[in-house]
Structures are given as structure tokens and as C-alpha cells.
mmCIF file of C-alpha atoms in Angstrom:
data_model
loop_
_atom_site.group_PDB
_atom_site.id
_atom_site.type_symbol
_atom_site.label_atom_id
_atom_site.label_comp_id
_atom_site.label_asym_id
_atom_site.label_seq_id
_atom_site.Cartn_x
_atom_site.Cartn_y
_atom_site.Cartn_z
ATOM 1 C CA MET A 1 40.100 0.317 82.012
ATOM 2 C CA THR A 2 38.596 1.741 85.257
ATOM 3 C CA HIS A 3 34.898 1.986 85.763
ATOM 4 C CA GLU A 4 34.725 5.155 84.865
ATOM 5 C CA ASP A 5 35.672 4.300 81.488
ATOM 6 C CA ALA A 6 33.150 1.772 80.823
ATOM 7 C CA GLY A 7 31.412 2.619 77.715
ATOM 8 C CA HIS A 8 34.336 3.203 75.406
ATOM 9 C CA TYR A 9 35.786 -0.250 75.392
ATOM 10 C CA ALA A 10 37.127 1.332 71.703
ATOM 11 C CA LEU A 11 39.922 3.132 73.371
ATOM 12 C CA LYS A 12 41.950 0.270 74.047
ATOM 13 C CA HIS A 13 42.329 -0.087 70.720
ATOM 14 C CA PRO A 14 44.634 1.694 68.286
ATOM 15 C CA SER A 15 43.450 4.131 66.175
ATOM 16 C CA GLY A 16 42.505 2.357 62.835
ATOM 17 C CA THR A 17 41.836 -0.808 64.247
ATOM 18 C CA GLU A 18 39.523 -2.241 62.044
ATOM 19 C CA ILE A 19 35.601 -4.169 62.760
ATOM 20 C CA ASN A 20 35.738 -7.650 61.339
ATOM 21 C CA GLN A 21 32.568 -7.371 59.936
ATOM 22 C CA GLN A 22 31.899 -11.303 59.978
ATOM 23 C CA ILE A 23 32.896 -11.332 63.250
ATOM 24 C CA ALA A 24 30.580 -7.682 64.001
ATOM 25 C CA GLU A 25 27.610 -9.682 62.089
ATOM 26 C CA ARG A 26 27.304 -12.749 64.390
ATOM 27 C CA ILE A 27 28.432 -10.914 67.819
ATOM 28 C CA LYS A 28 25.206 -8.318 67.487
ATOM 29 C CA ALA A 29 23.112 -11.595 66.180
ATOM 30 C CA ALA A 30 23.871 -12.386 70.070
ATOM 31 C CA VAL A 31 24.013 -9.393 72.039
ATOM 32 C CA VAL A 32 21.179 -8.927 74.442
ATOM 33 C CA ASP A 33 20.584 -5.757 76.376
ATOM 34 C CA ASN A 34 23.753 -4.009 74.724
ATOM 35 C CA MET A 35 25.900 -7.191 76.211
ATOM 36 C CA ILE A 36 27.102 -10.371 74.932
ATOM 37 C CA THR A 37 28.214 -13.491 77.568
ATOM 38 C CA CYS A 38 31.757 -14.275 77.760
ATOM 39 C CA LYS A 39 29.886 -18.212 76.540
ATOM 40 C CA ALA A 40 28.363 -16.459 73.366
ATOM 41 C CA ALA A 41 31.491 -14.699 72.510
ATOM 42 C CA HIS A 42 33.801 -18.065 72.721
ATOM 43 C CA LYS A 43 30.748 -19.629 70.681
ATOM 44 C CA ILE A 44 31.183 -17.252 67.881
ATOM 45 C CA ALA A 45 35.117 -17.777 68.149
ATOM 46 C CA ASP A 46 34.859 -21.557 67.938
ATOM 47 C CA GLU A 47 32.346 -20.512 65.032
ATOM 48 C CA LEU A 48 34.283 -18.709 62.934
ATOM 49 C CA GLY A 49 37.401 -20.377 63.377
ATOM 50 C CA VAL A 50 39.219 -17.429 65.130
ATOM 51 C CA LYS A 51 40.533 -16.598 68.323
ATOM 52 C CA PRO A 52 38.706 -15.436 71.267
ATOM 53 C CA GLY A 53 40.870 -12.516 71.648
ATOM 54 C CA GLU A 54 39.688 -11.341 67.498
ATOM 55 C CA VAL A 55 35.807 -11.356 68.651
ATOM 56 C CA GLY A 56 37.037 -9.733 71.881
ATOM 57 C CA VAL A 57 38.698 -6.921 69.683
ATOM 58 C CA THR A 58 35.602 -6.499 67.581
ATOM 59 C CA VAL A 59 33.065 -6.517 70.732
ATOM 60 C CA ASP A 60 35.316 -3.508 72.092
ATOM 61 C CA LEU A 61 34.710 -1.566 68.255
ATOM 62 C CA LEU A 62 31.119 -2.162 68.883
ATOM 63 C CA GLU A 63 31.056 -1.354 72.141
ATOM 64 C CA VAL A 64 29.034 -3.840 73.716
ATOM 65 C CA ARG A 65 29.905 -5.147 76.786
ATOM 66 C CA ILE A 66 30.679 -8.650 78.073
ATOM 67 C CA SER A 67 28.981 -9.795 80.592
ATOM 68 C CA LYS A 68 28.426 -13.474 82.688
ATOM 69 C CA CYS A 69 31.918 -14.165 83.022
ATOM 70 C CA GLN A 70 32.541 -18.362 82.754
ATOM 71 C CA LEU A 71 35.354 -17.884 85.356
ATOM 72 C CA GLY A 72 32.287 -15.600 87.127
ATOM 73 C CA LEU A 73 34.651 -12.572 87.513
ATOM 74 C CA TYR A 74 32.743 -10.372 86.274
ATOM 75 C CA GLY A 75 29.144 -9.025 84.389
ATOM 76 C CA TYR A 76 26.713 -10.800 86.950
ATOM 77 C CA GLY A 77 25.078 -7.161 87.790
ATOM 78 C CA THR A 78 26.095 -4.731 90.300
ATOM 79 C CA GLY A 79 27.464 -7.401 92.605
ATOM 80 C CA GLY A 80 30.464 -7.400 89.263
ATOM 81 C CA LYS A 81 31.424 -11.316 90.296
ATOM 82 C CA VAL A 82 30.164 -14.004 91.764
ATOM 83 C CA VAL A 83 32.486 -16.944 92.333
ATOM 84 C CA LYS A 84 33.331 -17.465 96.113
ATOM 85 C CA PRO A 85 36.242 -18.863 97.800
ATOM 86 C CA ALA A 86 36.279 -22.637 98.200
ATOM 87 C CA LYS A 87 35.517 -24.354 101.625
ATOM 88 C CA VAL A 88 38.128 -27.043 100.965
ATOM 89 C CA ILE A 89 40.057 -27.530 97.428
ATOM 90 C CA SER A 90 41.885 -30.838 96.788
ATOM 91 C CA PRO A 91 45.400 -31.376 96.862
ATOM 92 C CA GLU A 92 45.631 -32.547 92.724
ATOM 93 C CA LEU A 93 43.967 -29.285 92.333
ATOM 94 C CA ASP A 94 45.947 -27.389 94.894
ATOM 95 C CA ALA A 95 48.921 -28.075 92.949
ATOM 96 C CA THR A 96 48.292 -28.070 89.190
ATOM 97 C CA ILE A 97 47.212 -23.983 89.917
ATOM 98 C CA GLY A 98 50.336 -23.756 91.777
ATOM 99 C CA LYS A 99 52.801 -25.527 89.110
ATOM 100 C CA SER A 100 50.522 -23.151 86.335
ATOM 101 C CA ALA A 101 50.424 -20.271 88.351
ATOM 102 C CA VAL A 102 53.004 -17.285 87.571
ATOM 103 C CA ASN A 103 53.541 -14.294 90.434
ATOM 104 C CA GLY A 104 50.628 -15.104 91.541
ATOM 105 C CA LYS A 105 48.288 -14.920 88.967
ATOM 106 C CA LEU A 106 46.911 -17.703 86.397
ATOM 107 C CA ALA A 107 45.779 -16.838 82.949
ATOM 108 C CA CYS A 108 42.460 -17.103 81.722
ATOM 109 C CA LEU A 109 43.330 -19.617 79.163
ATOM 110 C CA GLU A 110 45.623 -21.750 81.124
ATOM 111 C CA SER A 111 42.190 -22.289 84.173
ATOM 112 C CA TRP A 112 39.796 -23.560 81.686
ATOM 113 C CA LYS A 113 42.607 -26.091 81.000
ATOM 114 C CA ILE A 114 42.730 -27.550 84.357
ATOM 115 C CA ALA A 115 38.828 -27.227 85.356
ATOM 116 C CA LYS A 116 39.166 -29.611 81.346
ATOM 117 C CA GLU A 117 42.081 -31.853 82.200
ATOM 118 C CA LEU A 118 40.636 -32.417 85.921
ATOM 119 C CA GLY A 119 36.994 -32.246 85.085
ATOM 120 C CA ILE A 120 36.121 -29.576 86.837
ATOM 121 C CA THR A 121 33.754 -26.789 86.576
ATOM 122 C CA ARG A 122 35.810 -23.284 85.117
ATOM 123 C CA MET A 123 34.202 -21.935 88.406
ATOM 124 C CA GLU A 124 35.185 -24.914 90.672
ATOM 125 C CA ILE A 125 38.866 -23.188 89.177
ATOM 126 C CA SER A 126 38.168 -19.137 90.332
ATOM 127 C CA SER A 127 36.953 -20.888 92.948
ATOM 128 C CA ALA A 128 39.854 -22.440 94.345
ATOM 129 C CA CYS A 129 41.525 -19.345 93.302
ATOM 130 C CA GLU A 130 39.817 -16.712 95.632
ATOM 131 C CA THR A 131 40.940 -19.291 98.208
ATOM 132 C CA LEU A 132 44.734 -19.081 96.799
ATOM 133 C CA LYS A 133 44.736 -15.598 97.014
ATOM 134 C CA ILE A 134 45.917 -16.049 93.406
ATOM 135 C CA LYS A 135 44.830 -13.289 90.749
ATOM 136 C CA ILE A 136 43.310 -14.547 87.686
ATOM 137 C CA SER A 137 44.729 -12.509 84.569
ATOM 138 C CA SER A 138 44.857 -12.444 80.775
ATOM 139 C CA CYS A 139 40.976 -12.652 79.704
ATOM 140 C CA GLN A 140 41.046 -14.413 76.784
ATOM 141 C CA LEU A 141 38.737 -11.993 75.428
ATOM 142 C CA GLY A 142 40.303 -9.275 76.736
ATOM 143 C CA ALA A 143 38.231 -8.304 79.178
ATOM 144 C CA PHE A 144 41.062 -7.629 82.074
#
């Protein structure tokens, strides 16, 4: 989606895609200023036992914006992203990201797995990726 398409999130999905009412009610309860945080969307997925992508589709169909990406990539006001390149990357992290990246991209879900495996924050993963010039792709919620 381009910035010009902002606010037309439902257009990302095939005509006739239906809203999951159970997910929709939970989203509506978590929305502030027509936005839901990445963390809140993932919490809904966990609590309902659905994939984050299902929550993401419902978010789109409700024309709600996702804010405060847990990797720091989008949703932080006018600046957009808050992640900054890492000054130092451990050899272990460098190697782990290198093994997991495909064609210069690291999937969002894979970045979360690495953070958990290495006991570091998700922002540390995205910060390392910024330095390594590796693009994080395939948002679990479908934002990118």
C-alpha cells in the first residue's frame, strides 16, 4: 500500500472478504483514535487462538490503522519508524540473522523467533537489520 492509499485498507483484500465478528469486537475495544497497536493486535490473536494475519485482515476491513510496530518500523507519528541502526552487533546475532535472511529480507515472524531464541528485544533485531541492510518483510498482521 502506498501512503496515498492510507485509509483504504479493505481494498487490500478480495471483494466479499467477511469480517470475523468475534475478532472485530475485540479490535473495537482496543482502538484509540482509530488505531490499534501491534502489541494489542497480537494479544487479541493469542487470546482468541487465531493467527495474527486473521486479526490483521479484520483490522483492515474495519479501516483501522495499526500503530507502534514492535520492531519499530511504522506507526510512530510523523516520523514513521523509530528503529535506529545498531552501533554494535554480536557475531552470534549477525550469524543468526544471516542464516535466516533470504535475498536480503528477514520475515517479521523469523525476527521474533530470533529475539526469543537469543533473549534480546525485537527492537534489537530490527536495529541490527538496519545496520546490516536487511529489510524486514512479511508483517504478521499484513501491514507490509
